[in-house]
Coordinates of C-alpha atoms and ligand atoms in Angstrom, one line a residue:
X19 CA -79.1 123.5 155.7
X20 CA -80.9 126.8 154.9
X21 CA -84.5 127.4 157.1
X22 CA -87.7 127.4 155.7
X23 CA -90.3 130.2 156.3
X24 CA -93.4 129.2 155.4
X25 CA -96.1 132.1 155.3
X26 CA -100.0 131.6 155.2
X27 CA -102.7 133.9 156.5
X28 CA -103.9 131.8 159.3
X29 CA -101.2 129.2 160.8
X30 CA -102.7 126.1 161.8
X31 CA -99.8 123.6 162.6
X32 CA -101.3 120.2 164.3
X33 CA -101.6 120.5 167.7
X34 CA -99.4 118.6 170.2
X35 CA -102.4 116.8 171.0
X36 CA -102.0 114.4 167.7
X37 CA -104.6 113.7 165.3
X38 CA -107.0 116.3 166.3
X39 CA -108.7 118.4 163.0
X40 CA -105.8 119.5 161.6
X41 CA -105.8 118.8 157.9
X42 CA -103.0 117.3 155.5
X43 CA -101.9 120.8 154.3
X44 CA -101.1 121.5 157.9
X45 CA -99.5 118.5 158.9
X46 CA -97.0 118.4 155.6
X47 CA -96.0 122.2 156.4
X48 CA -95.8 121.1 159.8
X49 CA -93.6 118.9 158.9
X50 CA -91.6 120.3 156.0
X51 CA -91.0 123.0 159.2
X52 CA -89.3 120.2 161.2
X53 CA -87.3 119.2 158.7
X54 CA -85.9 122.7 157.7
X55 CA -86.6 124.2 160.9
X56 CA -88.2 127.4 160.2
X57 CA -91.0 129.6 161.0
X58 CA -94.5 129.3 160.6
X59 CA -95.8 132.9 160.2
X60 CA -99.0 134.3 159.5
X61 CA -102.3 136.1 161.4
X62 CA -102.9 135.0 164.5
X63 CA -107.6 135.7 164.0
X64 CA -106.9 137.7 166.2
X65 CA -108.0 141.8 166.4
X66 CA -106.3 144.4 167.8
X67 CA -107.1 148.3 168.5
X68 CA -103.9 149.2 166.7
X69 CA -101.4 147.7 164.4
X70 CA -98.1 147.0 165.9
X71 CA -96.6 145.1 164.0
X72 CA -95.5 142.8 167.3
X73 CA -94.7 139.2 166.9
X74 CA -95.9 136.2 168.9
X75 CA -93.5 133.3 169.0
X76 CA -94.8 130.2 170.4
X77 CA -94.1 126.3 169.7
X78 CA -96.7 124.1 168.5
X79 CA -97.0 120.5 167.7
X80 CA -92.6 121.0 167.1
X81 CA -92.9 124.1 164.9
X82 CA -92.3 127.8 165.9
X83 CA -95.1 129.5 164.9
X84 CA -95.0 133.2 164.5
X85 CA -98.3 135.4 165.0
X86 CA -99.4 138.8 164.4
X87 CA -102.5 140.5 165.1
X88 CA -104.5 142.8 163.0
X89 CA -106.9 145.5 163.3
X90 CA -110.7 145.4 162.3
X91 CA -110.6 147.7 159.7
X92 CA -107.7 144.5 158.3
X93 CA -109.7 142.1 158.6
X94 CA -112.8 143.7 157.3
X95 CA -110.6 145.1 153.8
X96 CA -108.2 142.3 153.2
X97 CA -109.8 139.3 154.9
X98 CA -113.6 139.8 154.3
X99 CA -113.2 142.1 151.8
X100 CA -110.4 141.4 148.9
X101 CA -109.9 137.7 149.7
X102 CA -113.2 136.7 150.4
X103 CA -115.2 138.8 148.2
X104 CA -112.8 139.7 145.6
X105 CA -110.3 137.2 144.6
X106 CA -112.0 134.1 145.9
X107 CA -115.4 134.5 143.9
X108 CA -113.2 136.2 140.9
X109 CA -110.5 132.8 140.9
X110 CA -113.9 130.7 141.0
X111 CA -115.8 131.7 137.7
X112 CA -118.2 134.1 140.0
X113 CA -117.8 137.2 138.9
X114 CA -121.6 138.1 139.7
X115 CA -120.6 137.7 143.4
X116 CA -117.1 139.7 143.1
X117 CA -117.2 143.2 144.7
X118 CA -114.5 145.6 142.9
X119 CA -114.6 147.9 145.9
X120 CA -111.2 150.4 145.9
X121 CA -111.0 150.0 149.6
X122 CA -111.0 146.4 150.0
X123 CA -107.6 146.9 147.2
X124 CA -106.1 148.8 149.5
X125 CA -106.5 147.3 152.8
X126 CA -105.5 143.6 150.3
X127 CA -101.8 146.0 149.9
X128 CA -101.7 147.7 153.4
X129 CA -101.9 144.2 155.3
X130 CA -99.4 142.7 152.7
X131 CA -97.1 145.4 153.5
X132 CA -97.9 145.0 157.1
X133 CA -96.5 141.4 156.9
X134 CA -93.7 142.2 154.9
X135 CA -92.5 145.1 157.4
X136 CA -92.9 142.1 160.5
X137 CA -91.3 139.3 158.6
X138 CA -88.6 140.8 156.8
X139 CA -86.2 141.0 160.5
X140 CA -87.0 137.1 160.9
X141 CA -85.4 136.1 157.4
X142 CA -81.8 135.4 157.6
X143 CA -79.6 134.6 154.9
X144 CA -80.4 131.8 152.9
X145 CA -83.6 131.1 154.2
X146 CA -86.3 130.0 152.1
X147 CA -89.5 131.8 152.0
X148 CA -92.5 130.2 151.1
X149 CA -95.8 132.2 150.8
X150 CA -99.3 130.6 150.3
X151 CA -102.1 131.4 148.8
X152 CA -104.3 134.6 147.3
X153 CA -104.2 136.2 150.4
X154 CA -101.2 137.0 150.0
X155 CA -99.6 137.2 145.9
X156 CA -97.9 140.8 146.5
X157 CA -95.9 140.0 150.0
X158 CA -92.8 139.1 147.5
X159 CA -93.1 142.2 145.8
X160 CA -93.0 144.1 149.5
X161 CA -90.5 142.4 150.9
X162 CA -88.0 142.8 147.7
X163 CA -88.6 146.7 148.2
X164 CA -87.5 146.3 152.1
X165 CA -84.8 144.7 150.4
X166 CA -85.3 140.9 150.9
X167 CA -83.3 138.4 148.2
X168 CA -83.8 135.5 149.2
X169 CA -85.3 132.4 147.4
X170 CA -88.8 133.2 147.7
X171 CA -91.7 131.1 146.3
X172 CA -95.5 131.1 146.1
X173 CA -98.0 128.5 145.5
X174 CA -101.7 129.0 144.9
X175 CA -103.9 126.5 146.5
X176 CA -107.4 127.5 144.1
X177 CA -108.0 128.1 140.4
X178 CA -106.1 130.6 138.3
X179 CA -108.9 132.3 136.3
X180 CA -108.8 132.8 132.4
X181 CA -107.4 135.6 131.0
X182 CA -111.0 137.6 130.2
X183 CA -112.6 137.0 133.3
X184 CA -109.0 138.4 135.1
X185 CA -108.9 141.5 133.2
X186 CA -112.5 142.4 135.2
X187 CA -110.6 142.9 138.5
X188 CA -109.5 147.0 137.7
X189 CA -106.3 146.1 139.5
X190 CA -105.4 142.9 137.5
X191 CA -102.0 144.2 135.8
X192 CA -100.6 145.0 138.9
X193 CA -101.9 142.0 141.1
X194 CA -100.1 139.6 138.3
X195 CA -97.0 141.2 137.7
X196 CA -96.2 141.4 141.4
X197 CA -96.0 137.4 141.0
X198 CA -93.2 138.1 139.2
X199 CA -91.1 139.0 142.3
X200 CA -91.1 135.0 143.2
X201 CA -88.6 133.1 142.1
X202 CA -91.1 130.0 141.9
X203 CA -94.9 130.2 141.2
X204 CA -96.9 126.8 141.6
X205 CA -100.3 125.9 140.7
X206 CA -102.3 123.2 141.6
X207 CA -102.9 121.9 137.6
X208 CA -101.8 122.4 134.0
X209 CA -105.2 123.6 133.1
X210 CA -104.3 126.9 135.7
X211 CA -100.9 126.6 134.3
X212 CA -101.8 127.4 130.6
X213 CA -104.5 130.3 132.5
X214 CA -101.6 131.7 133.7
X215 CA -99.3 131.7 130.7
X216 CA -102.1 133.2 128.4
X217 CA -102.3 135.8 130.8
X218 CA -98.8 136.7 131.1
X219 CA -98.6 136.0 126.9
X220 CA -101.2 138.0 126.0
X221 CA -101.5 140.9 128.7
X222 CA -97.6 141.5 129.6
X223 CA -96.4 140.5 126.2
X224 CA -93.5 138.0 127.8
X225 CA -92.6 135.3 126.6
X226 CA -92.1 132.0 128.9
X227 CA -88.9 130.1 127.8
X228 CA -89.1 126.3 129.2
X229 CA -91.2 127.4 132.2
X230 CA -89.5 130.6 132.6
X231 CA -90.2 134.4 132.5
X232 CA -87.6 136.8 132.9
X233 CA -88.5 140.4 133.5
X234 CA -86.8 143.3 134.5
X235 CA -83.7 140.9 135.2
X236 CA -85.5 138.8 137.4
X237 CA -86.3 135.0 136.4
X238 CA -89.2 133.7 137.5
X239 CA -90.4 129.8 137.1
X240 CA -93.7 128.6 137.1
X241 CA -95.0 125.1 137.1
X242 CA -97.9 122.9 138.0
X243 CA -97.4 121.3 141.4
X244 CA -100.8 119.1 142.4
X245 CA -101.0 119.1 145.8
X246 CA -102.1 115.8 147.6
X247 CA -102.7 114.3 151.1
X248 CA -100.7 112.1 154.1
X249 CA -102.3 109.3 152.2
X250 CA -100.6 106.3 154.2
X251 CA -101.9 107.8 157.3
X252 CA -105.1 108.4 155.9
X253 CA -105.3 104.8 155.1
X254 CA -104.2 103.6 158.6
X255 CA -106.8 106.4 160.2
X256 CA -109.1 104.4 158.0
X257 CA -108.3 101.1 159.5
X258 CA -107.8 102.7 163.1
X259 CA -109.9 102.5 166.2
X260 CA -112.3 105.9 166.3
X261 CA -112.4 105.3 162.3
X262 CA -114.3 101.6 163.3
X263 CA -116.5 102.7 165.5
X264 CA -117.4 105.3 163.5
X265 CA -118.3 103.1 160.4
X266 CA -119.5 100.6 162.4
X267 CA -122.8 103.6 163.8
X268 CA -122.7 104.9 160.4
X269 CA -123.6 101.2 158.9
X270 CA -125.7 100.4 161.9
X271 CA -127.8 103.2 160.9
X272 CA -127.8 102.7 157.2
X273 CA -130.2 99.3 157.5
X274 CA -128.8 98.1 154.2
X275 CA -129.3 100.9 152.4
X276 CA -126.8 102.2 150.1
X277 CA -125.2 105.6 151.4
X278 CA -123.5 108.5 148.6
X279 CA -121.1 111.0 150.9
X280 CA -120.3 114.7 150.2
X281 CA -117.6 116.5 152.7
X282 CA -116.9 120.2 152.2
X283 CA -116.8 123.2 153.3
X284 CA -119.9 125.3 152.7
X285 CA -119.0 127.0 150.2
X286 CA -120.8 128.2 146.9
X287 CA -117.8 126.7 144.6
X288 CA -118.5 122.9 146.0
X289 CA -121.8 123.0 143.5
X290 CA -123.6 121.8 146.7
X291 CA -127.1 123.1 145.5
X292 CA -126.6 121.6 142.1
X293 CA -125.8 118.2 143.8
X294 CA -128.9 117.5 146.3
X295 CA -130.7 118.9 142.2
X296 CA -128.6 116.0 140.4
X297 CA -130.0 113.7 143.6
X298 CA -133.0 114.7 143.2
X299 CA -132.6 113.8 139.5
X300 CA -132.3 110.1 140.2
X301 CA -134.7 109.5 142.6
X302 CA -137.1 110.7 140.2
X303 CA -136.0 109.0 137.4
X304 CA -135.1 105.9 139.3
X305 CA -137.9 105.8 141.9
X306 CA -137.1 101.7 142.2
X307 CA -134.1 103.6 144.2
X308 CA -136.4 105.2 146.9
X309 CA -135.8 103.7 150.2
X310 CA -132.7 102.3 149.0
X311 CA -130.3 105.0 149.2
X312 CA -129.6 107.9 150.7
X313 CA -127.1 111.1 150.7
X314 CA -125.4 112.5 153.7
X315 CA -123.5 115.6 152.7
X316 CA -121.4 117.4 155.4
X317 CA -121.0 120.9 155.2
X318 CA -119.3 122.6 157.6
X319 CA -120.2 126.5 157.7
X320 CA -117.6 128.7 156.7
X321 CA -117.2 132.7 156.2
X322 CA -120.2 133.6 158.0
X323 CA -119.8 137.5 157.6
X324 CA -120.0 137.1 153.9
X325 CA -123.2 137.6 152.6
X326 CA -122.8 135.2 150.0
X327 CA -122.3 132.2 152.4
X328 CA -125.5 133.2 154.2
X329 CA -127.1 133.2 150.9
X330 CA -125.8 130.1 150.1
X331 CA -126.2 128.5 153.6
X332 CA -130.0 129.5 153.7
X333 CA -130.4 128.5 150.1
X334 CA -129.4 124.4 151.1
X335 CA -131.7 124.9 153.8
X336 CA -134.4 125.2 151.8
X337 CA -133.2 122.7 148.4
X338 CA -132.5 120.0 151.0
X339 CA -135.4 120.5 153.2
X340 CA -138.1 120.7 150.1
X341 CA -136.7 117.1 148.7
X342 CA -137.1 115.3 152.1
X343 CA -140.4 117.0 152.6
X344 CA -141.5 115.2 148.8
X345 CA -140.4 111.9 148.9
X346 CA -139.2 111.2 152.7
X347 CA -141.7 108.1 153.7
X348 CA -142.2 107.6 157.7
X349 CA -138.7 105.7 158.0
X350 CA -136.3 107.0 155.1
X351 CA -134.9 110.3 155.0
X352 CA -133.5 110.9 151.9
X353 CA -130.8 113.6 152.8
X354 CA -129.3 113.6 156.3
X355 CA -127.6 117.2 155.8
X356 CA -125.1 117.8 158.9
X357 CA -123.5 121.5 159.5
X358 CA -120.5 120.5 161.6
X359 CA -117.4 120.2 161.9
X360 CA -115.7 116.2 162.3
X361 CA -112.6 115.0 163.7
X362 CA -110.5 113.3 161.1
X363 CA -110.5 110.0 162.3
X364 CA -114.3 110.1 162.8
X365 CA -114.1 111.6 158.8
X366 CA -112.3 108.8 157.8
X367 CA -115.0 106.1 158.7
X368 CA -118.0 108.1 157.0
X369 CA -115.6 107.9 153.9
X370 CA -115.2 104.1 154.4
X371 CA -119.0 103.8 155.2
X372 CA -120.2 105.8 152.0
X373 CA -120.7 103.2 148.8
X374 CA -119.9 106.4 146.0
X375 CA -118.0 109.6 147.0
X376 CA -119.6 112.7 145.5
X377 CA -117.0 115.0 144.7
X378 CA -118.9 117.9 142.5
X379 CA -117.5 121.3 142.8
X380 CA -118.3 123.8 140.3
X381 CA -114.9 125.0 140.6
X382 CA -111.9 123.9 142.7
X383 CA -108.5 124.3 142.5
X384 CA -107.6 120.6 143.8
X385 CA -110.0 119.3 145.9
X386 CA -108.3 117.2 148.9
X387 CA -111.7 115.7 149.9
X388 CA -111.3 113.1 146.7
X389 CA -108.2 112.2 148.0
X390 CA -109.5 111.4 151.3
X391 CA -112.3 109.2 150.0
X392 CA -109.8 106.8 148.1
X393 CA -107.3 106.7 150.4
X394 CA -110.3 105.3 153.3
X395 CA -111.5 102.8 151.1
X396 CA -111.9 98.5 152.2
X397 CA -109.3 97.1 149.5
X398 CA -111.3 94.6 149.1
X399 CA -114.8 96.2 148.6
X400 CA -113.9 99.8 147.9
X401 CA -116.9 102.8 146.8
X402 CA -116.9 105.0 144.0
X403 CA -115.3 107.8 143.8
X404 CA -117.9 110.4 141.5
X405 CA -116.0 113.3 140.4
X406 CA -116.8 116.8 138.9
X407 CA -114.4 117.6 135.9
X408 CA -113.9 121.3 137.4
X409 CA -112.4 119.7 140.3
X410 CA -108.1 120.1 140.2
X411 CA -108.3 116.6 140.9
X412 CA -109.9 115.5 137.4
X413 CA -106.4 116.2 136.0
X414 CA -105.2 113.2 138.3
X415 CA -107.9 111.0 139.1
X416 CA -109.4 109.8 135.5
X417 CA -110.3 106.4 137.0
X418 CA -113.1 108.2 139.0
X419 CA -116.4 109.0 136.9
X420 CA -115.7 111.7 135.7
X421 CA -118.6 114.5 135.7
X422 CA -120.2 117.7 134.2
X423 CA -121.7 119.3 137.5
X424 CA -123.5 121.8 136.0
X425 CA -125.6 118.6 134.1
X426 CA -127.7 117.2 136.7
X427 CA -128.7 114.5 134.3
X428 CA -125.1 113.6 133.7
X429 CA -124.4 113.5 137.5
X430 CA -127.9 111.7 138.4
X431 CA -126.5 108.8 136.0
X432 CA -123.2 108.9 137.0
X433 CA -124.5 107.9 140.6
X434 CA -126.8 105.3 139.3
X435 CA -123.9 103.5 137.5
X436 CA -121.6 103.8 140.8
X437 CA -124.4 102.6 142.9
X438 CA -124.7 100.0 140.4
X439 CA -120.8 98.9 139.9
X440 CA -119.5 95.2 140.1
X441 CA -116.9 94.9 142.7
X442 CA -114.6 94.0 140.3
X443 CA -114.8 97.2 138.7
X444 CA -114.9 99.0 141.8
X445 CA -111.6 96.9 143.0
X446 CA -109.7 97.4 139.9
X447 CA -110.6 101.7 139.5
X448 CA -109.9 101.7 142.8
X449 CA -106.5 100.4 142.7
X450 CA -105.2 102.7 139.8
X451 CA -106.7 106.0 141.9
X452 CA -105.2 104.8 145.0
X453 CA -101.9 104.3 143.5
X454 CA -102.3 108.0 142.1
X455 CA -102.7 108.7 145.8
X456 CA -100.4 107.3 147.4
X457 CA -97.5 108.4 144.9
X458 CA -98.5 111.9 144.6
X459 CA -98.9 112.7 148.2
X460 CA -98.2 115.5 150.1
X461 CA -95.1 115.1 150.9
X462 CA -93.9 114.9 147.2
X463 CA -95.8 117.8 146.5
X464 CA -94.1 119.7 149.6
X465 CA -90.7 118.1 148.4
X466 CA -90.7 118.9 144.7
X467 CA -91.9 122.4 145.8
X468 CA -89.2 123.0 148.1
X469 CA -86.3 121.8 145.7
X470 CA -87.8 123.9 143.0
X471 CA -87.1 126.6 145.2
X472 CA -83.8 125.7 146.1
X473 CA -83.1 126.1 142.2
X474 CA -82.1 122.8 141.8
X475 CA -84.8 120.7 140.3
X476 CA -86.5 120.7 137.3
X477 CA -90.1 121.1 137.8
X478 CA -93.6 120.5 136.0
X479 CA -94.2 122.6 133.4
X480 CA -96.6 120.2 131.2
X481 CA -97.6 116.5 132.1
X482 CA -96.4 115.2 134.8
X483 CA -95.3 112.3 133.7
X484 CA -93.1 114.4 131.0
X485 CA -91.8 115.6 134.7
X486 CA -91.3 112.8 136.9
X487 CA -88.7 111.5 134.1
X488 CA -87.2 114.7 133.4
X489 CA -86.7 115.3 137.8
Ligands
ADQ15 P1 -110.8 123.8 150.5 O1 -111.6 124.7 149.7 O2 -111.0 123.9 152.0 O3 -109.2 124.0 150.2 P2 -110.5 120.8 150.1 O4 -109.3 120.6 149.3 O5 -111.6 119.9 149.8 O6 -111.1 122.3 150.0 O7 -110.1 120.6 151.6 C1 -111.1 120.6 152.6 C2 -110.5 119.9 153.9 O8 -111.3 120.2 155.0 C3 -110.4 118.4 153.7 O9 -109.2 118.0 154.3 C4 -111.6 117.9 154.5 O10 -111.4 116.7 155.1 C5 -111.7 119.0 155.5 N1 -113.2 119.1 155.9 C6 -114.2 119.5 155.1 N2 -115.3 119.4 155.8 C7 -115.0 118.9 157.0 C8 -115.8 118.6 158.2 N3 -117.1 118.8 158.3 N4 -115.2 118.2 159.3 C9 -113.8 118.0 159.3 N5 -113.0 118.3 158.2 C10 -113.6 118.7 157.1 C11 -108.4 124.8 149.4 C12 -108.8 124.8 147.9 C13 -108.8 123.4 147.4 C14 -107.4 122.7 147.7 C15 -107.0 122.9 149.1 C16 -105.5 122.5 149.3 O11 -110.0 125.4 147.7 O12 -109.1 123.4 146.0 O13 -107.5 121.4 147.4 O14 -107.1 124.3 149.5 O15 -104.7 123.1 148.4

């Protein structure tokens, strides 16, 4: 059986330690690793005076991992620079914060090239390759020059922009028609499927021919590929020891009030300012719900050296901290906003605790915390699951309620019918998303991946229920 080489810019395979904080994306790689055995490869974080292009092996949690280190100038180019300030505000509709700096291009193709020059001794014949992410879209293209031709795939994890807003980033030919060196490009939804297509339509003038281009005698196919979460183990993390003590503090401390949850990482495409605004909405429309309710949104800090998440960071400071100053009363707090980071199992109680789920990116190529929520639900008295439509998810989960972010009228009543939901209601939306779940975890997203890549599998192209019966 051929190995698989999976590449990301950081490598975070689970610990041996068990359930630790590793997430689901982690844990299925992690495991698709075992499976194949393979190689994990990617940055180690860490910075070095020099490039050197010298590897770390080491084995983690029963995958070899394979490190290398970069220099500042790196990390400040392609990390800070071209994948934090140009492709990840550019791929989420914010082209106000994308910086088109020449530099941060060139640092984006020197690390990629960097990489390629490392891995390419490591890949033996027949080995798989699997690259993730924006980080990293040209490493194909590098390692076909070094003379790589093996099976090599890549899957983006956020949004695939539309066509008008791609053709602002001055390199955007070039950074699209190196993705034509894979032989499989995934997305996470049809929606960044059909992005992708006009692009490639309209800008390259190719055609795609049942979910193929060819170019330059190449064939490349590209399908959606939704990527979902260890839901079983979710569940039973949900039902677990740490996961009951933790709901049991959280309800303790909730003296019958109602509680609405929102996880994320604090980040300006999770429309966190816009939801504490859409909060706010229904407390003052609703006052008969002060005292009743409250919000606790979790957000953990994230890509400090950015300006932008500063901004952002200080920004929720002050939204949050001006609606508990006007209608906290001397024992109800109406948003307990936490900055930290949880363990998993502790996660999964919150979820469990939380009556609704608010789930209201402005943008997001999937969305994993949606996921979470459903799969830590009681059966038998489940929450609400309150979705944003520019979530990835939406594609999936149409039994949620189904929201317009940017609308904080829409959201604000969206959360008063959740808070107000029968249980049978709740019981029977619940079932259909946790069905969803459960079928499309991760480890049929890894697994129709993978076999896409092995060339042997017909893959998603349109709906997926059009591909579950044509695989
Ligand atoms: P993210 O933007 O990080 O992922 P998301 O999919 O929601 O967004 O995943 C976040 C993960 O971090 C979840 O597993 C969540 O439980 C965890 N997490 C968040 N806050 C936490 C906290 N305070 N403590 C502990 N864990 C926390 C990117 C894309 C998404 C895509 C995923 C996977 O932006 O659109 O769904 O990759 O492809």
């Amino acid at each position: 059986m051929s190995r698989l080489i999976v590449v990301s810019n950081r490598v975070n395979p689970p610990s041996d330690a068990g359930v630790g904080t590793a997430g689901g994306l982690a844990m299925a790689l992690a495991a698709a690793l075992r499976e194949y055995s393979g190689v994990w490869f990617g940055w180690s974080g860490e910075i070095t005076d020099a490039f050197t292009g010298q590897i770390s092996m080491q084995r983690v949690g029963g995958v070899t991992v394979a490190l290398v280190d970069l220099e500042e100038q790196d990390r400040e180019e392609y990390y800070d620079g071209y994948a934090n300030r140009t492709l990840w505000p550019l791929f989420h509709s914010r082209t106000d914060l994308a910086a088109y700096e020449r530099s941060f291009g060139e640092g984006y193709q020197r690390v990629n090239r960097r990489f390629a020059e490392t891995l390419a001794p490591l890949i033996g014949p027949g080995d798989l390759v699997w690259i993730h992410d924006y980080h990293l879209i040209p490493l194909a293209e590098e390692l076909r020059r070094l003379g790589v031709t093996n099976r090599i795939g890549f899957f983006l994890h956020i949004p695939w922009p539309g066509r008008r807003l791609l053709t602002t980033l001055p390199q955007h030919r070039q950074l699209v028609e190196s993705l034509l060196a894979y032989d499989v490009v995934g997305f996470q939804t049809r929606d960044a499927l059909e992005a992708f297509s006009d692009y490639v339509g309209r800008e390259l003038e190719l055609t795609i021919d049942d979910g193929v281009i060819e170019a330059d005698g190449r064939r490349t196919r590209i399908g959606a590929f939704p990527i979902g979460i260890e839901a079983a183990a979710f569940a039973d993390l949900a039902r677990g020891e740490a996961a009951q003590a933790t709901f049991a503090r959280v309800r303790l401390s909730q003296t019958g009030r109602k509680m609405i949850v929102g996880v994320d990482r604090l980040d300006y495409s999770k429309g966190l300012e816009e939801r504490f605004l859409a909060y706010e909405q229904l407390l003052a429309d609703h006052p008969d719900w002060a005292e009743r309710v409250f919000l606790l949104q979790i957000a953990t800090p994230s890509r400090d050296a950015v300006q932008a998440y500063q901004e952002i960071r200080a920004r929720l400071d002050g939204v949050s901290g001006r609606i508990n100053g006007a209608y906290a009363t001397v024992d109800w707090v109406p948003i307990r906003y936490v900055n930290r980071t949880h363990r998993r199992d502790e996660l999964a109680g919150v979820y469990r605790a939380a009556h609704v789920g608010l789930v209201t990116p402005l943008r997001d190529g999937m969305n994993l915390v949606a996921k979470e929520y459903v799969a830590a639900q009681d059966p038998d008295d489940p929450g609400v699951l309150v979705l944003s439509r520019y979530a990835g998810a939406a594609e999936q989960m149409e039994d949620a309620l189904i929201v317009n972010p940017f609308s904080r009228e829409e959201t604000s009543e969206a959360l008063e019918v959740a808070l107000a939901m029968p249980r049978a209601e709740r019981v029977a939306r619940w079932t259909r998303l946790m069905d969803g779940v459960v079928r499309d975890d991760v480890a049929a997203w890894r697994d129709r991946f993978v076999s896409a890549l092995q060339g042997d599998a017909a893959v998603v192209t349109h709906r997926d229920d059009d591909n579950r019966k044509a695989s």
